PDB file of C-alpha atoms in Angstrom:
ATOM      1  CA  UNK A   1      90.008  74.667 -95.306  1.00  0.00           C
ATOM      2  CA  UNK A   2      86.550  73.624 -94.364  1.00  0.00           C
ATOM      3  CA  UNK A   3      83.706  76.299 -93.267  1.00  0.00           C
ATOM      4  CA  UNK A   4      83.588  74.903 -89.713  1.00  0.00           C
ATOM      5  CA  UNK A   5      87.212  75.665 -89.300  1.00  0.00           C
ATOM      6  CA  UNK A   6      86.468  79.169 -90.918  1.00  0.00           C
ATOM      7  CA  UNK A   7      84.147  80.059 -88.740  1.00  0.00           C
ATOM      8  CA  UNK A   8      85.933  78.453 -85.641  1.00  0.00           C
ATOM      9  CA  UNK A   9      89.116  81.452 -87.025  1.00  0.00           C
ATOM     10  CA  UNK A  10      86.400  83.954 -87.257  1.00  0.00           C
ATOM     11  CA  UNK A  11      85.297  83.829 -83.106  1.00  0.00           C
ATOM     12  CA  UNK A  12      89.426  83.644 -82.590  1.00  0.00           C
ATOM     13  CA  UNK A  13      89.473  86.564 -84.368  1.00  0.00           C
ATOM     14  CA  UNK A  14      86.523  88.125 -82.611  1.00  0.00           C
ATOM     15  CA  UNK A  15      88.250  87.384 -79.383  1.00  0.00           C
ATOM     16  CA  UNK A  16      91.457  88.876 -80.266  1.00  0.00           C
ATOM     17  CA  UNK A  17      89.742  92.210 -81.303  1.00  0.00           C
ATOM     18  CA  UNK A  18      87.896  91.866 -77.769  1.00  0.00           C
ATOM     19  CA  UNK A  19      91.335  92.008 -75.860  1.00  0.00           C
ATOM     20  CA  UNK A  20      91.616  88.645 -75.305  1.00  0.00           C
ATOM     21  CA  UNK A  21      93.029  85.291 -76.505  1.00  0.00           C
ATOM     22  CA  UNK A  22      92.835  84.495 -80.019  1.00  0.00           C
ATOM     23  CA  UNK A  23      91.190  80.645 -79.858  1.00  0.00           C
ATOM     24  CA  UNK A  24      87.891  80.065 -81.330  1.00  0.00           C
ATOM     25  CA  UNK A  25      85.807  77.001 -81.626  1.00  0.00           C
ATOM     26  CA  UNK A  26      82.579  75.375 -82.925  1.00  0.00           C
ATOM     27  CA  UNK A  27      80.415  72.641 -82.579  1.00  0.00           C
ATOM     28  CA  UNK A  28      79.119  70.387 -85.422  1.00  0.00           C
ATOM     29  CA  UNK A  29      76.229  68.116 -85.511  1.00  0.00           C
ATOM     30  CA  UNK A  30      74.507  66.443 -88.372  1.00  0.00           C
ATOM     31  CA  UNK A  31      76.642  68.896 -91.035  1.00  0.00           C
ATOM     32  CA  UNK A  32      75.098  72.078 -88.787  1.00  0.00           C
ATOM     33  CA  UNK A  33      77.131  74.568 -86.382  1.00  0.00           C
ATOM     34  CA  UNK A  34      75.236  74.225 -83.306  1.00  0.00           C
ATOM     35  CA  UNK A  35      77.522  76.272 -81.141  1.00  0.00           C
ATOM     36  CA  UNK A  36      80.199  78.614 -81.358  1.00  0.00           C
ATOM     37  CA  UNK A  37      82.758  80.116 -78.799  1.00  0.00           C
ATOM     38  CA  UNK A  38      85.536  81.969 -78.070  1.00  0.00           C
ATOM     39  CA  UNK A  39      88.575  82.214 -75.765  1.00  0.00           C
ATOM     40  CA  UNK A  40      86.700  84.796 -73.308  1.00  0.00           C
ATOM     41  CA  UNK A  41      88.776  84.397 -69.984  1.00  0.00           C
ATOM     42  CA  UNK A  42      89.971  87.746 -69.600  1.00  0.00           C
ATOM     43  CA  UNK A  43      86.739  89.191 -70.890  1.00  0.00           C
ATOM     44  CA  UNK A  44      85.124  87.921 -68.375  1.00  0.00           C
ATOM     45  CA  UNK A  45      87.451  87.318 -65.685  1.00  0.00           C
ATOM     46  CA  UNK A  46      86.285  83.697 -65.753  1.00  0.00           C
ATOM     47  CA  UNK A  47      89.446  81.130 -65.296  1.00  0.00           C
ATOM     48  CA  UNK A  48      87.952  78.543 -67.091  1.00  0.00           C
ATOM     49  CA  UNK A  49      85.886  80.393 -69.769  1.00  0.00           C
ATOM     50  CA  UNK A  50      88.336  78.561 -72.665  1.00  0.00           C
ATOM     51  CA  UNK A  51      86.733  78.584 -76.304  1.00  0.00           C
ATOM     52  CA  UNK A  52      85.307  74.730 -75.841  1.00  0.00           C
ATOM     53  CA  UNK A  53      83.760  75.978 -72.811  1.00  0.00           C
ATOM     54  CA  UNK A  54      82.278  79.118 -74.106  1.00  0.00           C
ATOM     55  CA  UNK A  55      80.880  77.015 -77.130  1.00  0.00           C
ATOM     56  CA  UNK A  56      79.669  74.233 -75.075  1.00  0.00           C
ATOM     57  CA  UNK A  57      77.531  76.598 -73.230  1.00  0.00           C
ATOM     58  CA  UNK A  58      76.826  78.450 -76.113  1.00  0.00           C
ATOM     59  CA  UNK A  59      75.029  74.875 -77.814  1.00  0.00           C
ATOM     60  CA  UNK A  60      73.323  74.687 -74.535  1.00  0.00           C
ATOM     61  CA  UNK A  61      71.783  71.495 -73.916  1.00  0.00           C
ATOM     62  CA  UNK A  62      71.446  69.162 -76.605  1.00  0.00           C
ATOM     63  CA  UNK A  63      71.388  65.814 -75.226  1.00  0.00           C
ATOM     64  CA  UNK A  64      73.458  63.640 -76.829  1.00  0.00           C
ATOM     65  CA  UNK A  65      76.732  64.359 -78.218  1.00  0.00           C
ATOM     66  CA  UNK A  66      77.390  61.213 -79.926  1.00  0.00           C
ATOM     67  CA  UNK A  67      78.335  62.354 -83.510  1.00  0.00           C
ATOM     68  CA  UNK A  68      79.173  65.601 -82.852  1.00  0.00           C
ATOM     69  CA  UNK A  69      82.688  67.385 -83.966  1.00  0.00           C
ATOM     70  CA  UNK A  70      84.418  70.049 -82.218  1.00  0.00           C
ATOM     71  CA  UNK A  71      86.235  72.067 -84.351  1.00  0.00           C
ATOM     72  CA  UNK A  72      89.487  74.484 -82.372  1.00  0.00           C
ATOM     73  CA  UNK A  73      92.086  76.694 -83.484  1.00  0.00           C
ATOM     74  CA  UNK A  74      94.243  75.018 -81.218  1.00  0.00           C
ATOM     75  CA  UNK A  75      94.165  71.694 -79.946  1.00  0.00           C
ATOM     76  CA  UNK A  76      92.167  71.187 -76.489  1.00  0.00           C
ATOM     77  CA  UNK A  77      93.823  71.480 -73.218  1.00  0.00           C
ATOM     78  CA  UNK A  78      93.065  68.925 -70.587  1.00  0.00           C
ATOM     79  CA  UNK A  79      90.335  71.260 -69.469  1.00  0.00           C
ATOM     80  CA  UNK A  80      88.605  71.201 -72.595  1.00  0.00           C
ATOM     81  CA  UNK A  81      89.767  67.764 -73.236  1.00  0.00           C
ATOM     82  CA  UNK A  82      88.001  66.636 -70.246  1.00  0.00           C
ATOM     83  CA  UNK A  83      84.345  68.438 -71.132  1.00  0.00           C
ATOM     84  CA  UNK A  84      84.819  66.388 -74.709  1.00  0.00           C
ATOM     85  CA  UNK A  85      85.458  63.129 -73.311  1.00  0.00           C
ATOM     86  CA  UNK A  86      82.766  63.255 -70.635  1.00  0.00           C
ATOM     87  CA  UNK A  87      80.011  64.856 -73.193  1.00  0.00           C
ATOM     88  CA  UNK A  88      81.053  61.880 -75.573  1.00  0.00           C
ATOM     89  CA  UNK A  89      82.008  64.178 -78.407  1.00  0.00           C
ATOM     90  CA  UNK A  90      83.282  61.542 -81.090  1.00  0.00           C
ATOM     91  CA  UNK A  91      85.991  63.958 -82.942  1.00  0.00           C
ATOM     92  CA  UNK A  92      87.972  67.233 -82.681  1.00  0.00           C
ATOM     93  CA  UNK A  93      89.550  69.285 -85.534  1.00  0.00           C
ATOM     94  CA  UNK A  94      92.519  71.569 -84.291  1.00  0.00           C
ATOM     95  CA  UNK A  95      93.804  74.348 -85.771  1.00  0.00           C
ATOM     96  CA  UNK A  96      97.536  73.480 -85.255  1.00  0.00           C
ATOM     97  CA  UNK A  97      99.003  72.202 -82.315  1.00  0.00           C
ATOM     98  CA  UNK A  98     103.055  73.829 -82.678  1.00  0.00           C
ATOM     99  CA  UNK A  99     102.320  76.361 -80.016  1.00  0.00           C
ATOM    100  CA  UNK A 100     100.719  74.628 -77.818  1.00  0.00           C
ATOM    101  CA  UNK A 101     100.475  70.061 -78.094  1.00  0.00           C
ATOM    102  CA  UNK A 102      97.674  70.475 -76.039  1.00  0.00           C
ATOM    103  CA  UNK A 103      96.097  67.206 -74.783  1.00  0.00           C
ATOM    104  CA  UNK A 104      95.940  65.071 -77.727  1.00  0.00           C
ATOM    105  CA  UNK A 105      96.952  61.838 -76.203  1.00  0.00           C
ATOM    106  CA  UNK A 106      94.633  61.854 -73.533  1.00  0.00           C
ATOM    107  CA  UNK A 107      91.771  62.627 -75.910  1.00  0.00           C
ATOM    108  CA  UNK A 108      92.908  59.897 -78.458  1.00  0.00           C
ATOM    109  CA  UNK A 109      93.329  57.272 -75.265  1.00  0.00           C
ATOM    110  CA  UNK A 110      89.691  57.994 -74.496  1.00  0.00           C
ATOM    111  CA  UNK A 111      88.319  57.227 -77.572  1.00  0.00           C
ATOM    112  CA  UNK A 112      88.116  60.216 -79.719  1.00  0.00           C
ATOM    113  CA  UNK A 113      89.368  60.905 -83.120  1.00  0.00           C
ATOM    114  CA  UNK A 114      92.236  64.083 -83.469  1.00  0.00           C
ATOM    115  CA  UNK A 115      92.605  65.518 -86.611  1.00  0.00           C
ATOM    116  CA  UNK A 116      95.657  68.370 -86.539  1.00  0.00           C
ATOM    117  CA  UNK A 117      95.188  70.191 -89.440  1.00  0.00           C
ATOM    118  CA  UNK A 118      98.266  72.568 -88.928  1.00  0.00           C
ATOM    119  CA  UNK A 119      96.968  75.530 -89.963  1.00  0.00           C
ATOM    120  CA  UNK A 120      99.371  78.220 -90.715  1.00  0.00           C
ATOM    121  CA  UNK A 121      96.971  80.759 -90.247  1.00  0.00           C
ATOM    122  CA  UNK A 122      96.014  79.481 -86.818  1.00  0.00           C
ATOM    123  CA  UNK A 123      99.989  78.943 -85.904  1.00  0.00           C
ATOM    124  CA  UNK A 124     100.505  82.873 -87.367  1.00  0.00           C
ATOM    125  CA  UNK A 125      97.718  84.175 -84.650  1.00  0.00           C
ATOM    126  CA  UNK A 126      98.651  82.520 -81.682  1.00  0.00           C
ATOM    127  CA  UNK A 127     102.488  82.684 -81.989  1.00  0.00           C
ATOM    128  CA  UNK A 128     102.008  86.287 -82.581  1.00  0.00           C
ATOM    129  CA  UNK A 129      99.619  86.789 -79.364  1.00  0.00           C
ATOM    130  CA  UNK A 130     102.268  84.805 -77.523  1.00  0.00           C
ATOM    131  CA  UNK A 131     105.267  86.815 -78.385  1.00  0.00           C
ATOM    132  CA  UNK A 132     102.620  90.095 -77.648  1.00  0.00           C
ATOM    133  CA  UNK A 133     101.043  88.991 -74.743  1.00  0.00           C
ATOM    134  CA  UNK A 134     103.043  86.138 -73.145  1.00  0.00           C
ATOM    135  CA  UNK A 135     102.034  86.912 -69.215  1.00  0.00           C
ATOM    136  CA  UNK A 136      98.280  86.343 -70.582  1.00  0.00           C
ATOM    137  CA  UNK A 137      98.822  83.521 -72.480  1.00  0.00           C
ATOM    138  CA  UNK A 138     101.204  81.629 -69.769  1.00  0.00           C
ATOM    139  CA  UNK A 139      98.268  82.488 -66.888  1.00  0.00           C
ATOM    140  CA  UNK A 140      95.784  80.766 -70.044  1.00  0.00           C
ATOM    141  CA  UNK A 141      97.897  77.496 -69.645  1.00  0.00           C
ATOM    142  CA  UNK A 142      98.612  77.702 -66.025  1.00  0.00           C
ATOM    143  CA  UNK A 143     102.133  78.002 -66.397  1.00  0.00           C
ATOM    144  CA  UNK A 144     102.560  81.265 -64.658  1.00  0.00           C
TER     145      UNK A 144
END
């Protein structure tokens, strides 16, 4: 496992010990994190404050995205998916995508490179917050 994807499991981690959903993410450019976030919607009480958002924001503006690699514990919902095809990011590198698919298609029909590494670390985390915490994890996805 590569240090981006470390470090993308370390702010799950972070998030899980802050009471809320274990997904953690970072952004790459030129070989450099230049943002990190975490899962911080019940934190915050923000509805869309998903780990690609909260690292998004956290990388602030940078202007061009073009080369840039998201790296997620679990692969991007259409929420995120959407901020990474409209920002132009070129790749993403999930965690695992068995406990949630995600929106993988939609971001591979747009253009951008998916790379599923299938972590079982990552699939350990988030099946266990599921099985924990499944009210909070179905309101995550929408599927209440």
């Amino acid at each position: 496992m590569d240090l981006f994807m470390k470090c993308a499991i370390e702010e799950a981690e972070a998030g899980l010990q802050e009471g809320g959903i274990p997904i953690g993410s970072v952004l790459v450019r030129n070989g450099r994190i230049v943002g990190r976030g975490r899962n911080r919607r019940v934190q915050c009480n923000d509805p869309i404050l998903h780990a690609e958002i909260d690292c998004l924001r956290n990388a602030g503006r940078i202007g061009s995205y073009a080369g840039c690699t998201l790296y997620s514990t679990l692969m991007p919902c259409y929420l995120c998916a959407g901020a990474i095809v409209q920002f132009g990011i070129g790749k993403v590198v999930a965690g695992e995508s068995t406990n949630f698919s995600g929106a993988r298609e939609f971001l591979e029909s747009h253009g951008v490179e998916v790379l599923d590494l299938d972590l079982d670390v990552c699939k350990a985390m988030m099946g266990t917050f599921i099985e924990k915490h499944p009210e909070l994890w179905y309101e995550d996805i929408g599927d209440l």
